[in-house]
Tab-separated table of C-alpha atoms in Angstrom:
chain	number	residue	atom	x	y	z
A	173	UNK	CA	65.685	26.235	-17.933
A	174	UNK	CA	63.775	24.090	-15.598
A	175	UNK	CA	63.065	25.676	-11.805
A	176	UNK	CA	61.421	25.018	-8.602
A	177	UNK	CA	60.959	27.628	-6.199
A	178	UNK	CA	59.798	27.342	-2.696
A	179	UNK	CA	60.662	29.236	0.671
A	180	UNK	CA	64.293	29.152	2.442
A	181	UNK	CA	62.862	28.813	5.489
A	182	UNK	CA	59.777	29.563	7.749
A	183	UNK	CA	58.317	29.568	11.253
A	184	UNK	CA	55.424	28.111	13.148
A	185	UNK	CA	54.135	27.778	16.406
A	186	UNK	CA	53.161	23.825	17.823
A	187	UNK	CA	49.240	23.017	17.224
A	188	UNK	CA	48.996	26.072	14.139
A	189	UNK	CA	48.527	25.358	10.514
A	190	UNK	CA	51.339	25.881	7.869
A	191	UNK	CA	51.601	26.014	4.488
A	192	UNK	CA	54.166	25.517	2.262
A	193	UNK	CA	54.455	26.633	-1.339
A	194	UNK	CA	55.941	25.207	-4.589
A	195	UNK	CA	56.014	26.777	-7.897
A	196	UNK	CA	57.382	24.999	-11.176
A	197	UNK	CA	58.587	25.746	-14.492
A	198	UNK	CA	59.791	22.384	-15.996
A	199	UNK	CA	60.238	20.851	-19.521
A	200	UNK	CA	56.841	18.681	-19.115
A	201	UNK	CA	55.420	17.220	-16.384
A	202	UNK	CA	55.031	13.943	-14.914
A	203	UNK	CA	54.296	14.145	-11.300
A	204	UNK	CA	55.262	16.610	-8.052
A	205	UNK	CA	56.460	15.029	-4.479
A	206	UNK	CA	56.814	16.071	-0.844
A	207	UNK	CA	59.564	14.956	0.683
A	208	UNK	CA	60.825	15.487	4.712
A	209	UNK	CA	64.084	14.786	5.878
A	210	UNK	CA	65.020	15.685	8.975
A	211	UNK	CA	68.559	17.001	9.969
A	212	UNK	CA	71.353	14.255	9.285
A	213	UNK	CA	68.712	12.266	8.137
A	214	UNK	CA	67.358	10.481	4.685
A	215	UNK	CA	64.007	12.441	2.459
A	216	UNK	CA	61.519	10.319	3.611
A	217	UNK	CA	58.309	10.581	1.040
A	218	UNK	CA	55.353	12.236	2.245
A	219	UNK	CA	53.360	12.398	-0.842
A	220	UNK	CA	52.451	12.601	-4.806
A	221	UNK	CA	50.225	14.697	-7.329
A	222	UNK	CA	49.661	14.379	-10.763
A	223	UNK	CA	46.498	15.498	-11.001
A	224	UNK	CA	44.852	18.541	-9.632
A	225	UNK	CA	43.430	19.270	-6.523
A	226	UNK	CA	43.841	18.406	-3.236
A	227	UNK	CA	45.256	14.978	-1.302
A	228	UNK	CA	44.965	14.829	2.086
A	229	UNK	CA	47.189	12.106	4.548
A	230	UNK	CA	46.104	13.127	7.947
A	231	UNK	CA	47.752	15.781	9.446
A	232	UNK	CA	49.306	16.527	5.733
A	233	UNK	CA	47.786	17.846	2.661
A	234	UNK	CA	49.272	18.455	-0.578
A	235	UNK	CA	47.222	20.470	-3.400
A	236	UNK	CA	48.451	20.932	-7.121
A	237	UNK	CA	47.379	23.464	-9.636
A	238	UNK	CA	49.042	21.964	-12.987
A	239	UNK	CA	47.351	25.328	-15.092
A	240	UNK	CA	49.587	27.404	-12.508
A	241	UNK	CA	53.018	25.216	-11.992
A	242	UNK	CA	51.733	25.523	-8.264
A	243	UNK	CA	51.741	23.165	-5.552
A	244	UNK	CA	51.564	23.533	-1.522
A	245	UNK	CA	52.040	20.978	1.342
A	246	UNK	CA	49.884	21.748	4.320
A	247	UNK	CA	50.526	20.500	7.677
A	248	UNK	CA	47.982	20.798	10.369
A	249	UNK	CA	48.128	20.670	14.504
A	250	UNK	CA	51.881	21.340	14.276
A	251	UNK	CA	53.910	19.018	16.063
A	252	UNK	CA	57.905	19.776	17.438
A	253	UNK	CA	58.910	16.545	15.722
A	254	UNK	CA	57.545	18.731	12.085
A	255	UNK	CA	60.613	20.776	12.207
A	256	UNK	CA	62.596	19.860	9.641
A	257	UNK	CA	63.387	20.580	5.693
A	258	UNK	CA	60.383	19.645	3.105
A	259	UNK	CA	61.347	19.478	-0.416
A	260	UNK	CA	59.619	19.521	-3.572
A	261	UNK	CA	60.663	17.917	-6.604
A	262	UNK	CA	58.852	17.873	-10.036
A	263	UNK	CA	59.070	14.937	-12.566
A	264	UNK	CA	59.614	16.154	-16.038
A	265	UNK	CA	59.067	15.117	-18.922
A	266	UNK	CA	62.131	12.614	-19.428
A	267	UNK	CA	60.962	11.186	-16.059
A	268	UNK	CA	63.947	12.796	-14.295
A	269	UNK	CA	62.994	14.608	-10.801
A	270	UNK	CA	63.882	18.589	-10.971
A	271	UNK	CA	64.483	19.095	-6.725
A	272	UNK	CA	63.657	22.645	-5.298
A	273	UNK	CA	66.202	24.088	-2.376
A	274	UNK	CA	63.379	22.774	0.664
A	275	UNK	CA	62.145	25.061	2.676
A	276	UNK	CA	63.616	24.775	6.459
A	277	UNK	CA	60.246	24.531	9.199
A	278	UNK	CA	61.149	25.499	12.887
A	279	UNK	CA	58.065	24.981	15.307
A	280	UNK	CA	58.330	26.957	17.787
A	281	UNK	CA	56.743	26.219	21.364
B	7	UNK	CA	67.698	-4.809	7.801
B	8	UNK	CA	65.062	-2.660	6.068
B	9	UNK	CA	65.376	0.403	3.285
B	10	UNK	CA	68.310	1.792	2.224
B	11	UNK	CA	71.746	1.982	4.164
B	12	UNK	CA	74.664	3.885	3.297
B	13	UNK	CA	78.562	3.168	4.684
B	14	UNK	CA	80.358	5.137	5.993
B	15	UNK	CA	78.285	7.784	7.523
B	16	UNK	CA	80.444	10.226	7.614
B	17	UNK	CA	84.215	10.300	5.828
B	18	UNK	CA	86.759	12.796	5.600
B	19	UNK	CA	89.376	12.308	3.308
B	20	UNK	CA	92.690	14.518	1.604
B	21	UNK	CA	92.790	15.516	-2.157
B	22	UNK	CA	95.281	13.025	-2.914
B	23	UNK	CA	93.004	10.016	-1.354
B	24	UNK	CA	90.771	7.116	-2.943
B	25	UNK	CA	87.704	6.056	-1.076
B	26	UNK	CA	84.598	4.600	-1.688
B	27	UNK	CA	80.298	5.263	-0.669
B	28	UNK	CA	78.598	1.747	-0.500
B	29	UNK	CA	75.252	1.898	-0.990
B	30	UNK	CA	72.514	-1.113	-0.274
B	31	UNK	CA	68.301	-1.209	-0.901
B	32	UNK	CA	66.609	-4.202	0.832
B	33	UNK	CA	63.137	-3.498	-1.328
B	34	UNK	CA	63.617	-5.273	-3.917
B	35	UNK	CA	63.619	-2.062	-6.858
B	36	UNK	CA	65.597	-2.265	-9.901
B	37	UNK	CA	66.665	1.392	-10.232
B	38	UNK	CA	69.469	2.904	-7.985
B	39	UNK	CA	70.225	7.081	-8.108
B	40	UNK	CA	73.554	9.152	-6.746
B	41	UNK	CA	72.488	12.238	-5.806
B	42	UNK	CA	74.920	15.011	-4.364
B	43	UNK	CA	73.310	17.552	-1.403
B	44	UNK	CA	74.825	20.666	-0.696
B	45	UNK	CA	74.025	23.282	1.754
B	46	UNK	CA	70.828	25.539	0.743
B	47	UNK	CA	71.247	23.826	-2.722
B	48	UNK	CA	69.106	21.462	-4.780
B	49	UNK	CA	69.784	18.013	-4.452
B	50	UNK	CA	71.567	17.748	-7.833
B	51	UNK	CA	71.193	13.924	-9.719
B	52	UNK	CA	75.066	12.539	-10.281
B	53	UNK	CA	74.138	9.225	-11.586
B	54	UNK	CA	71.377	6.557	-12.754
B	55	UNK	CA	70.924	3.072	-12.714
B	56	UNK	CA	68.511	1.180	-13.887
B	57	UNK	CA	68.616	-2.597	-13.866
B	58	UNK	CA	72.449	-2.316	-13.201
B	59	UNK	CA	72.786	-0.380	-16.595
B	60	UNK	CA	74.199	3.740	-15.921
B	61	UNK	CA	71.336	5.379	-17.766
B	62	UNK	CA	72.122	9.142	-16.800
B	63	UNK	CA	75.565	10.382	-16.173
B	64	UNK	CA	74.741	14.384	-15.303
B	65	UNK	CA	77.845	15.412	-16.264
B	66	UNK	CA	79.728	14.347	-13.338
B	67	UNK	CA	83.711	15.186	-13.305
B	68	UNK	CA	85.651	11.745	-13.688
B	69	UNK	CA	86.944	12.009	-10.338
B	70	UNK	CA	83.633	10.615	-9.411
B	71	UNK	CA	83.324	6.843	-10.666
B	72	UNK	CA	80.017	4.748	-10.376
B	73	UNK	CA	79.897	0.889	-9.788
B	74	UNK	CA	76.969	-1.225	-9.859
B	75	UNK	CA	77.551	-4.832	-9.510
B	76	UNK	CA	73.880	-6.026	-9.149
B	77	UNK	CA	70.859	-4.289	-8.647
B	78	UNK	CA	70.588	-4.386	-4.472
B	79	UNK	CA	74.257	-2.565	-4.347
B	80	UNK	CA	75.530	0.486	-5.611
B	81	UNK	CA	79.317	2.221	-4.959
B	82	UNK	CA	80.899	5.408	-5.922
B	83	UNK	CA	84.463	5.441	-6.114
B	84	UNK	CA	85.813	8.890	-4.933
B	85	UNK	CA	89.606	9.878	-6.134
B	86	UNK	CA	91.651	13.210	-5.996
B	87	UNK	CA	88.062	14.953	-5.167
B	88	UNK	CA	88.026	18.639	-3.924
B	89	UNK	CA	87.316	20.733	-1.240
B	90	UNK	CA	84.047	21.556	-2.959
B	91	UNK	CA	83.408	18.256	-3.052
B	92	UNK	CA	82.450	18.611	0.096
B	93	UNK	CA	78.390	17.538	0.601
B	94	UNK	CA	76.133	15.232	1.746
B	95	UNK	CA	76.035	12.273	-0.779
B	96	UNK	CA	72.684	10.546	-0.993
B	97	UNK	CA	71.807	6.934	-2.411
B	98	UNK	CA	68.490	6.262	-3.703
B	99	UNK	CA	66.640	3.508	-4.974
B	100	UNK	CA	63.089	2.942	-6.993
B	101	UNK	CA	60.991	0.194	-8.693
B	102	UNK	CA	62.349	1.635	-12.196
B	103	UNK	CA	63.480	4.703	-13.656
B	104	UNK	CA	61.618	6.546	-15.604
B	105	UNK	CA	58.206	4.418	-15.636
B	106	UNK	CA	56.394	7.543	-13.815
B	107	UNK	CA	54.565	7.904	-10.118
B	108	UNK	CA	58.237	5.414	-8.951
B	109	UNK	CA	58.330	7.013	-5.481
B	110	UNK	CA	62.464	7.114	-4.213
B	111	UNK	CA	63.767	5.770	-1.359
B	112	UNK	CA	66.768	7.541	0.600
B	113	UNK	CA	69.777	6.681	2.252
B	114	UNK	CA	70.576	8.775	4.950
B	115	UNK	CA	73.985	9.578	3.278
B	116	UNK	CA	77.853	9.712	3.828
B	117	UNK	CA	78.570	12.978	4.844
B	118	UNK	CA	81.960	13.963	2.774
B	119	UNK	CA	84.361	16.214	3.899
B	120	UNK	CA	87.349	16.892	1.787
B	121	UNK	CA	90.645	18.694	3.463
């Protein structure tokens, strides 16, 4: 069966580093994304990678390791406004996004 | 108006009721997605449109009935649902389904309760 796996839930302190982890086992694969969606809110996109290595959006990175079915989402200089849920989601082979559980971030002061 | 809205926000509704999730994109894409959120879950795909033709139907019980009537609007049609019905019901939209890197665009959801 196809799976994404990635933390319930972690903690960080304002101005640290974080990083969250995704591992994959999908039928193919097309494509991972980083989503954020804050509580009561819509997944807002926050990025995309097909190929390996790393992509970096200013205060957020995202690397991918296809050989592994591994991805992680760094966030640097940790803001309050970060806490929220980050989900990955994997595009298989048929095109269809597989969605992992998101992890929950609470920044702490 | 910009993005994606979703009516009503929030709806609670009996067993025996009939009510419907509007759904609208202002960008212009010509694929539209249902996608149920429960707590601590996956968001699990319900339902697929792409250029107002249902192209995935994820085995979704009947009492759950899609409508697309162009490609800007998209309704589901909820009768005799469940408590465990109960979720957060997202709408999303994207340039075209299944053409690869098509980034989604989210609603922010009807939140469903069901007494």
């Amino acid at each position: 069966g196809q799976n994404i796996d990635q933390p319930t839930e972690m903690t960080a302190t304002e101005g640290a580093i974080v990083q969250i982890n995704c591992t994959y086992q999908t039928s193919g694969f097309n494509g991972l994304f980083w989503y954020q969606q804050h509580a009561g809110e819509a997944p807002t996109f926050l990025s995309y990678n097909v190929l390996d290595g790393l992509e970096e959006k200013g205060r957020f990175s995202s690397f991918l390791s296809r050989s592994k079915g591994y991805s992680y989402l760094l966030l640097k200089e940790l803001q309050m406004k970060d806490s929220a849920s980050y989900l990955c989601a994997v595009e298989d082979s048929n095109y269809q996004l597989i969605w992992g559980a998101g992890t929950k971030l609470i920044i702490k002061p | 108006e910009t993005g994606v809205t979703q009516t009503p926000r929030h709806l609670v509704m009996g067993m025996t009721n009939k009510k419907s999730l509007k759904c609208e994109q202002h960008l212009g894409h010509n694929a539209m997605y249902w996608y149920k959120q429960s707590a601590k879950k996956p968001l699990e795909l319900m339902f697929v449109y792409n250029f107002k033709e249902q192209t995935e139907n994820n085995s979704v019980p009947s009492r759950f009935s899609p409508e697309c009537p162009n490609s800007s609007h998209l309704f589901l049609h909820l009768h005799t649902l469940q408590p465990e019905d109960s979720a957060l019901y997202l709408c999303a939209s994207s340039q075209v389904a299944g053409s690869g890197t098509d980034t989604q665009y989210f609603g922010p959801g009807t939140r469903l309760t069901v007494l």
